Short mmCIF file of C-alpha atoms and ligand atoms in Angstrom, two decimals:
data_model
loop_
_atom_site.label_atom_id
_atom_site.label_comp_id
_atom_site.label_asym_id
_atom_site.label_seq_id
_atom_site.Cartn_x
_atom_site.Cartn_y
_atom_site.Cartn_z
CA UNK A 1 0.00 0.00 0.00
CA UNK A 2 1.35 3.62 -0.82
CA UNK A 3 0.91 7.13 0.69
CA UNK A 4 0.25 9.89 -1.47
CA UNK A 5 1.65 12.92 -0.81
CA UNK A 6 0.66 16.40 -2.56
CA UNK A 7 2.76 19.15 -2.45
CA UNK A 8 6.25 16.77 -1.96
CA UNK A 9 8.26 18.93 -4.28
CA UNK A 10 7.71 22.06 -1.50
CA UNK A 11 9.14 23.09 1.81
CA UNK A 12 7.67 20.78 4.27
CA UNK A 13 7.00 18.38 2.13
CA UNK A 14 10.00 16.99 0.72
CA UNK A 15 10.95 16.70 3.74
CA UNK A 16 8.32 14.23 5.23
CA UNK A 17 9.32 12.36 2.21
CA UNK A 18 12.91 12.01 3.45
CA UNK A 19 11.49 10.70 6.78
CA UNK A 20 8.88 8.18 4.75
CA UNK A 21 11.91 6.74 3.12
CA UNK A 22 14.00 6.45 6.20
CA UNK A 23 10.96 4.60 7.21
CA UNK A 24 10.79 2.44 3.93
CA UNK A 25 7.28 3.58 3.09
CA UNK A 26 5.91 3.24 -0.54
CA UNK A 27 5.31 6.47 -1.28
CA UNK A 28 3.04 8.30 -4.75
CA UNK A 29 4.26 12.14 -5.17
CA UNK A 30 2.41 14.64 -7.07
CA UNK A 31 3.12 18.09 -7.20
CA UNK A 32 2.44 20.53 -9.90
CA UNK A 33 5.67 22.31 -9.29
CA UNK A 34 4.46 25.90 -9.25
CA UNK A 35 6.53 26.12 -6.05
CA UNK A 36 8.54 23.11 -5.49
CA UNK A 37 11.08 21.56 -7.30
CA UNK A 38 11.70 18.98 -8.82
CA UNK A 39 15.05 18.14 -7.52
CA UNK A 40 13.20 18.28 -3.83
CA UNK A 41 11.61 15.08 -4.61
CA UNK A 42 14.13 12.10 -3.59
CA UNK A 43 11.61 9.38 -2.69
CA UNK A 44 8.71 8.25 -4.61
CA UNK A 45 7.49 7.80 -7.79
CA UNK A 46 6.29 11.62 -9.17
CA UNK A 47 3.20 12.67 -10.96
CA UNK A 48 3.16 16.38 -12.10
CA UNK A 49 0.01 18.00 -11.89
CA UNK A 50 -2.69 19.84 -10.45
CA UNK A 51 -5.54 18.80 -7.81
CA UNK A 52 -7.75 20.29 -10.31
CA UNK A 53 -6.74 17.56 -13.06
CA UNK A 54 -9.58 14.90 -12.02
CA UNK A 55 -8.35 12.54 -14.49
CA UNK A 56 -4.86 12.49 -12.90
CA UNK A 57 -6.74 11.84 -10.08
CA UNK A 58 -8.22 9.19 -10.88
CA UNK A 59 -5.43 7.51 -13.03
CA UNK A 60 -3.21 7.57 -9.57
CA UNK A 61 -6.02 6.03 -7.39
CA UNK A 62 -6.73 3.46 -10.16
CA UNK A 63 -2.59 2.21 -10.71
CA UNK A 64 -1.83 2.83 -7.54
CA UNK A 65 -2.81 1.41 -3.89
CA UNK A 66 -3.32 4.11 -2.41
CA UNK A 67 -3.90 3.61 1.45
CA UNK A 68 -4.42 7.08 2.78
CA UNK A 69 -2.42 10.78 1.76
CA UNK A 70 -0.81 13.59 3.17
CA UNK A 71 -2.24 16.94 2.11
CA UNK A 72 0.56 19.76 1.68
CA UNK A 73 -0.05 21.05 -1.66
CA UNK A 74 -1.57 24.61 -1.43
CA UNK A 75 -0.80 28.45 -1.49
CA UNK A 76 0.85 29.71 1.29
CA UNK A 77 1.84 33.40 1.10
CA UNK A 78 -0.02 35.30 3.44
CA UNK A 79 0.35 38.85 2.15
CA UNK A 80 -0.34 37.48 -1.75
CA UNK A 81 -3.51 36.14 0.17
CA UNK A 82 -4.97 39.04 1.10
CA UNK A 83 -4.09 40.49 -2.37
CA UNK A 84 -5.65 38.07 -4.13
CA UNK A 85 -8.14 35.58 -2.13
CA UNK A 86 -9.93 33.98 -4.79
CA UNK A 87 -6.74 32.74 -6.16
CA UNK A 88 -6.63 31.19 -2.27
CA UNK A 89 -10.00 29.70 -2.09
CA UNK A 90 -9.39 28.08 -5.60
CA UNK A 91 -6.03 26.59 -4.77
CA UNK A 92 -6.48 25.78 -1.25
CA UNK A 93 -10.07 25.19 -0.58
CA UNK A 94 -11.26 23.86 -4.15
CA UNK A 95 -8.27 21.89 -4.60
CA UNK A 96 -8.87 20.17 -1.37
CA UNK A 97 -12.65 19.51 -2.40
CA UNK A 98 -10.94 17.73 -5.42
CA UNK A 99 -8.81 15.50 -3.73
CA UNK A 100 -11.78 14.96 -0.71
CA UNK A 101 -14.21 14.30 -3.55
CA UNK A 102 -11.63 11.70 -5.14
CA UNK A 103 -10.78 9.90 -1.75
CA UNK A 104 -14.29 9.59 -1.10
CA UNK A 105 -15.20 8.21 -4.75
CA UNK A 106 -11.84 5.69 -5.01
CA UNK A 107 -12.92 4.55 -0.79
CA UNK A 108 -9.26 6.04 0.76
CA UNK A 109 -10.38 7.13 3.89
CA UNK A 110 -7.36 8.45 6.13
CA UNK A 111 -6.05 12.21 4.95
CA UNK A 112 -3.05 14.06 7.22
CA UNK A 113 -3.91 17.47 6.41
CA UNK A 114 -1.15 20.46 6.16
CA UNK A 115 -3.19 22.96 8.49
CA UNK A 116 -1.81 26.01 10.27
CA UNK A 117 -1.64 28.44 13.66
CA UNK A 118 -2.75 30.86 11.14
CA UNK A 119 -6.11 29.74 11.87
CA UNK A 120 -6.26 30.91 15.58
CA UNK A 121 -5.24 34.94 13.97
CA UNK A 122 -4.50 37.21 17.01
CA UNK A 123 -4.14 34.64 20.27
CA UNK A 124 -6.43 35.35 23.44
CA UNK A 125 -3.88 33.67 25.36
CA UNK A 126 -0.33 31.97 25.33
CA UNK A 127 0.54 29.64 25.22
CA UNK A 128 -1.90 28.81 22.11
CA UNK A 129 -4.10 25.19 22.72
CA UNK A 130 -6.11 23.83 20.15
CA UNK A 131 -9.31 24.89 22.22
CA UNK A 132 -8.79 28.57 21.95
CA UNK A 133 -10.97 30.41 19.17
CA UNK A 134 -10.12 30.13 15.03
CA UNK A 135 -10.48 33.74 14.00
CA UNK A 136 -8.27 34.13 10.99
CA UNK A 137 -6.99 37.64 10.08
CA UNK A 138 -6.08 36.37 6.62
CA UNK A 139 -7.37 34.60 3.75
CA UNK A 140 -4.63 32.20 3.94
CA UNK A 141 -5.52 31.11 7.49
CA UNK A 142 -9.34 31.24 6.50
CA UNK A 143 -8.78 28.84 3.56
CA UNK A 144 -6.87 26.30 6.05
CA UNK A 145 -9.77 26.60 8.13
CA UNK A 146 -12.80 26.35 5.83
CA UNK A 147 -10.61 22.92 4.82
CA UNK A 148 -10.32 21.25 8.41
CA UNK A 149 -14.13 22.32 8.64
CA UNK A 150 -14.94 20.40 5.27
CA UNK A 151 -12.93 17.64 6.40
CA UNK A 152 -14.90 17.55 9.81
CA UNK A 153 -18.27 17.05 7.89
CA UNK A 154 -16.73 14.51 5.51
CA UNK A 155 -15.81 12.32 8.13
CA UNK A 156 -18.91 12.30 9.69
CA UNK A 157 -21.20 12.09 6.06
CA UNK A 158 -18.31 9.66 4.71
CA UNK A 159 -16.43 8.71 7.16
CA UNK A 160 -12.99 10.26 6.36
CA UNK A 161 -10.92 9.89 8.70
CA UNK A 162 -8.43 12.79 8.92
CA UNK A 163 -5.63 14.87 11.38
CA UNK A 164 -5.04 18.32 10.66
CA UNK A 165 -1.81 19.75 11.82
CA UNK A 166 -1.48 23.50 12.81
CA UNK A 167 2.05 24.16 12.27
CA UNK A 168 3.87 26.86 14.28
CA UNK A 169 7.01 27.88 12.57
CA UNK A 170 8.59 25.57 10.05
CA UNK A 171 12.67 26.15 9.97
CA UNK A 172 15.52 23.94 9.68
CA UNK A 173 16.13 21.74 7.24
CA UNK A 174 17.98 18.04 6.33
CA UNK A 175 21.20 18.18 8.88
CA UNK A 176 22.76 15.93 5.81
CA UNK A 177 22.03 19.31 3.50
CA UNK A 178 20.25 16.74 0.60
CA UNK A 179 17.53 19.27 0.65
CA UNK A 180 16.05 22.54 2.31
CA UNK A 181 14.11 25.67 1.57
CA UNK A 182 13.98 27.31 -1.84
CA UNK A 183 11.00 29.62 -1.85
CA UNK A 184 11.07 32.55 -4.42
CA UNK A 185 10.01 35.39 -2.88
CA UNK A 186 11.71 34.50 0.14
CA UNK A 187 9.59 35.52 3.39
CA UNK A 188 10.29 33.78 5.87
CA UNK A 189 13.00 35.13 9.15
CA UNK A 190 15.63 32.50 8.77
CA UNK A 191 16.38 32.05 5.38
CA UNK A 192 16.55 35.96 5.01
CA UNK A 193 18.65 36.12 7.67
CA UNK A 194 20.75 33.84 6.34
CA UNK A 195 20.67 34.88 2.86
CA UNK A 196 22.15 38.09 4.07
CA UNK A 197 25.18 36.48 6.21
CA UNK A 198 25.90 34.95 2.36
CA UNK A 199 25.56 38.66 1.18
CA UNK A 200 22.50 37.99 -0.67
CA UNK A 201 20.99 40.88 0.97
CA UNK A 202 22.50 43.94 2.56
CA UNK A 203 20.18 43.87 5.45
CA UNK A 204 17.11 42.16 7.30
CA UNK A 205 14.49 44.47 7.77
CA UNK A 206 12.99 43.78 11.45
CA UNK A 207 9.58 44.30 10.88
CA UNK A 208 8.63 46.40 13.98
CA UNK A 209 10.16 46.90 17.05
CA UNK A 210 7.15 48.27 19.60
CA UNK A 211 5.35 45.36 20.29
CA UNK A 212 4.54 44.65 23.67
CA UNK A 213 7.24 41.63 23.93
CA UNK A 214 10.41 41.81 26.13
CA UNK A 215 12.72 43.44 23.15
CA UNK A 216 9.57 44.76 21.04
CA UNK A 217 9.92 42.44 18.32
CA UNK A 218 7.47 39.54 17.36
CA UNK A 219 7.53 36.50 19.47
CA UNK A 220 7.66 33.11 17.29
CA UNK A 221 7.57 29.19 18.10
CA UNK A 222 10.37 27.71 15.51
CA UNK A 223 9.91 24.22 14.62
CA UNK A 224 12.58 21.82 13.11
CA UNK A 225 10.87 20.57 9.69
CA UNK A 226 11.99 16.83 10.47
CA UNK A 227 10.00 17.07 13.66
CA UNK A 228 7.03 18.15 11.76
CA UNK A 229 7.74 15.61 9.35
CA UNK A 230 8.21 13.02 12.04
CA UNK A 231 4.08 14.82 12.86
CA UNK A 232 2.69 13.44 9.78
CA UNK A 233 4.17 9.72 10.22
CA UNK A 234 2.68 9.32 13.66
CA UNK A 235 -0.45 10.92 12.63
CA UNK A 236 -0.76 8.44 9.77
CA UNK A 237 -0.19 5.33 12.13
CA UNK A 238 -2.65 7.02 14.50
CA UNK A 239 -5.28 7.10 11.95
CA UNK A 240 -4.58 3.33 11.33
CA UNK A 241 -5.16 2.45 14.76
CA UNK A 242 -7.49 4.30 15.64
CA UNK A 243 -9.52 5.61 13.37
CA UNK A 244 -10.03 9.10 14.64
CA UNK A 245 -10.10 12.46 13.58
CA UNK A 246 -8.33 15.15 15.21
CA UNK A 247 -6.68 18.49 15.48
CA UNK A 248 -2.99 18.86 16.50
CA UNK A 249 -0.92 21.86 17.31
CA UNK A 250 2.90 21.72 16.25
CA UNK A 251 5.39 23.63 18.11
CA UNK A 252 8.11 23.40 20.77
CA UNK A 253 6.29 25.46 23.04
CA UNK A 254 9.51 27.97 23.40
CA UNK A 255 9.67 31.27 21.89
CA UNK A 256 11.85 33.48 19.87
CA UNK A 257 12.22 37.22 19.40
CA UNK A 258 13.07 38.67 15.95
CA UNK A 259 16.09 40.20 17.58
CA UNK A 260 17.05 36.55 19.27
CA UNK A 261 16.72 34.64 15.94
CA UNK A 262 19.14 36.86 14.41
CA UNK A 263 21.25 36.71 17.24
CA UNK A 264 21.25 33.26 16.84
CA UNK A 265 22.22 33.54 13.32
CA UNK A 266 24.97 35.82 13.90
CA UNK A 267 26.25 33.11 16.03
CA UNK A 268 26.32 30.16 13.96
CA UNK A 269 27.33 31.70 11.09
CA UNK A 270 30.13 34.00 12.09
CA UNK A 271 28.79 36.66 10.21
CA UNK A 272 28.00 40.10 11.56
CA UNK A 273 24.49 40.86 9.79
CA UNK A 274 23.17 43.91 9.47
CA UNK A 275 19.63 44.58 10.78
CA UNK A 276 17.17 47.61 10.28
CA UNK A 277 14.21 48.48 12.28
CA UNK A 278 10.91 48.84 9.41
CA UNK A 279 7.46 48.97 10.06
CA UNK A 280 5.19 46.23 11.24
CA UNK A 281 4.16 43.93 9.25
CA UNK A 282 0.03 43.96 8.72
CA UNK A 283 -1.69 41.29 10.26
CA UNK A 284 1.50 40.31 12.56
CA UNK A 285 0.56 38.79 16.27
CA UNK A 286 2.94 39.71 18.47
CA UNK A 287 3.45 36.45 20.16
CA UNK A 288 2.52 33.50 18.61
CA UNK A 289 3.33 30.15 20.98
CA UNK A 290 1.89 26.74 21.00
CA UNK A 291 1.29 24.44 23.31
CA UNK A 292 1.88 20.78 21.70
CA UNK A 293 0.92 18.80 24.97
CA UNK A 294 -2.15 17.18 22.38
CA UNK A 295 0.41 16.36 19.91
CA UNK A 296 3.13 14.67 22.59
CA UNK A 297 -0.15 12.56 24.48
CA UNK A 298 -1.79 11.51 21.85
CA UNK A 299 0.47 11.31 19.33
CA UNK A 300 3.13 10.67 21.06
CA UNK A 301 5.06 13.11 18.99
CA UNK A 302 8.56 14.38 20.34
CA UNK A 303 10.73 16.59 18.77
CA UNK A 304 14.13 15.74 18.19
CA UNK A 305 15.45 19.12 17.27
CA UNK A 306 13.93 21.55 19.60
CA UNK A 307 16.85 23.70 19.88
CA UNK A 308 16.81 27.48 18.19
CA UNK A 309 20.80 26.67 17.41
CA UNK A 310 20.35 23.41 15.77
CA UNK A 311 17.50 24.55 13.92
CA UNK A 312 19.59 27.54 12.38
CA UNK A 313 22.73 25.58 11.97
CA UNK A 314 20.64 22.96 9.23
CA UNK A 315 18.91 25.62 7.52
CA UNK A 316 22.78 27.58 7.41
CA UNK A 317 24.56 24.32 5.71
CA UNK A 318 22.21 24.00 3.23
CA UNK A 319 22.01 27.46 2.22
CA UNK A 320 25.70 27.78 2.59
CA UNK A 321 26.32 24.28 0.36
CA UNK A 322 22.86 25.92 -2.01
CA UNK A 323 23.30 29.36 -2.23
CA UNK A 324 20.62 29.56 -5.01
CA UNK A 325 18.61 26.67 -3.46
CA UNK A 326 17.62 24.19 -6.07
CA UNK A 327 18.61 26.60 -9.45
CA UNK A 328 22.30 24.86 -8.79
N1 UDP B 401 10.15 39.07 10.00
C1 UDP B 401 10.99 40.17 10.00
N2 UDP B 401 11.72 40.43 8.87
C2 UDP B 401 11.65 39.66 7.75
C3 UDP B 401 10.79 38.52 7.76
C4 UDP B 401 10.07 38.26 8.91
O1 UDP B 401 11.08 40.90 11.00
O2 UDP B 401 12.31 39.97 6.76
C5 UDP B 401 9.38 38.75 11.22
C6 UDP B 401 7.87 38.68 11.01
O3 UDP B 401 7.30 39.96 11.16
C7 UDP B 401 7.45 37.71 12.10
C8 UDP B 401 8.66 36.78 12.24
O4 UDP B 401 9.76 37.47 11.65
O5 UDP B 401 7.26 38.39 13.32
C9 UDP B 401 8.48 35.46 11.54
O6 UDP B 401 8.03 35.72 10.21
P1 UDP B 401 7.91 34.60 9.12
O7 UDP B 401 7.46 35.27 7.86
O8 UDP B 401 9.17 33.82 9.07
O9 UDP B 401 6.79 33.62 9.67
P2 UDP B 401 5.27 33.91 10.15
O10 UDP B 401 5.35 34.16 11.62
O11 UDP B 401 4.75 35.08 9.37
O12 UDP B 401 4.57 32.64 9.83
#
């Protein structure tokens, strides 16, 4: 039997196909490499394509047996979001009806879904549990949510059987440097960081600097991807066992200042980077921190990199070894 896994040419999930081959899983890819890369993809046999492309769909359920799939492939830029939602709803939220709609009709009933603390917009307490209120402040966020909604009703009309993971901050990347993140624009902290201790960039641009956290900058819970990844395994085998849906937080419960991550970065790399204080960011929550406890119970999920130094030092030897990511 064989996973299928959208989205494996991206970020995160290239990643949790490293850590299905370390666990000799049989594993389907399709991506339709908008934002991955191909190169990203170094387990699995690889469809390119779109969730939209029903009779790839069905070709893949039909010559493959498929035993359940792990959802990453969407749109994930939250300022091109609120830009330009429909392109959102069709890529994240009809996309997802696709695949739903295909499960259901070829009878695979277990989904891991790529979900997001983007759903619980400003927090109305640290640190965040799954209980607290989903008030998106972004169509990003609001697509991920609409989705773990529809999957709620389709397990309980068809009984799919999913787990929906609300990732904190994604960082890090293969301590072996095989592969790592490549997203163009580049948004996220670390790899800018980083990108300017290669001289990339002349400066990071610390977006605000008067919020009410301990040095004023934004407060963030940064989460190896291989513990993620490691997420999406145990969530599978849960769904095996037990056949239960469910909604998991995914962070290490410690956070980091803007100021502290590039600390950190000047430390491990050696490299005296310049930093700027800009304007906020719209839409930024000041402190963003999750509580996992769910996750560690139930799934019993335990990070193995859940140090801010490790974290950086992966993500700085494979930008140091890939300056220009995948275009090598
Ligand atoms: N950030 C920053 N400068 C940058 C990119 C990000 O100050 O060039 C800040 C951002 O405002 C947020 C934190 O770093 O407080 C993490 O941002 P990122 O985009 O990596 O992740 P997010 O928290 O938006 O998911």
């Amino acid at each position: 039997m064989a996973i299928l896994v959208t989205g494996g040419a991206g970020y995160i999930g290239s990643h949790t196909l490293l850590y299905l081959k370390e666990k000799k899983e049989d594993v389907i890819v399709l991506d339709s490499l908008q934002t991955g890369h191909r190169d990203a993809v170094i387990h699995g046999t690889f469809y390119e394509g779109h969730l939209s492309d029903r009779g790839l769909l069905d070709k893949i359920f039909t010559s493959h047996k498929v035993s359940s799939v792990i959802h990453f492939a969407a749109d994930s830029l939250v300022g091109e979001s609120v830009k330009n939602p429909l392109k959102y709803y069709e890529n994240n939220v009809l996309a997802t009806y696709q695949l739903v709609n295909k499960m259901v009709e070829h009878g695979v009933k277990k989904l891991v879904f790529s979900s997001t603390a983007a759903t619980y917009g400003e927090p109305t307490s640290i640190p965040i549990t799954e209980e607290l209120p989903t008030l998106p402040t972004n169509p990003y966020g609001e697509t991920k949510l609409a989705i773990e909604k529809m999957l709620k009703w389709a397990d309980q009309a068809y009984g799919l059987k999913s787990i929906s993971l609300r990732y904190f901050n994604a960082a890090g990347a293969d301590p072996e440097g095989r592969i790592g993140e490549d997203h163009n624009p580049e948004s996220h902290l670390i790899p800018i960081v980083l990108q300017a201790a290669l001289g990339q960039r002349e400066h990071v641009s610390i977006f605000g600097d008067d919020y009410p956290t301990d040095d004023g900058t934004c407060v963030r819970d940064y989460i190896h991807v291989l513990d993620l990844a490691q997420a999406h395994y145990l969530a599978l085998q849960r769904l095996e066992k037990k056949e239960e849906s469910g909604i998991y937080n995914l962070g290490n419960g410690n956070g980091f200042s803007v100021k502290q991550v590039i600390e950190t970065c000047r430390a491990v790399t050696g490299v005296e980077i310049k930093a700027i204080s800009s304007p906020r960011r719209t839409g930024d929550p000041a402190v963003l921190i999750a509580s996992s406890e769910r996750a560690r119970s139930e799934l019993g999920w335990s990070p193995v990199y859940p140090q801010l130094d490790q974290i950086v030092q992966h993500a700085w030897y494979w930008h140091k070894h890939n300056p220009t990511g995948y275009n090598r």
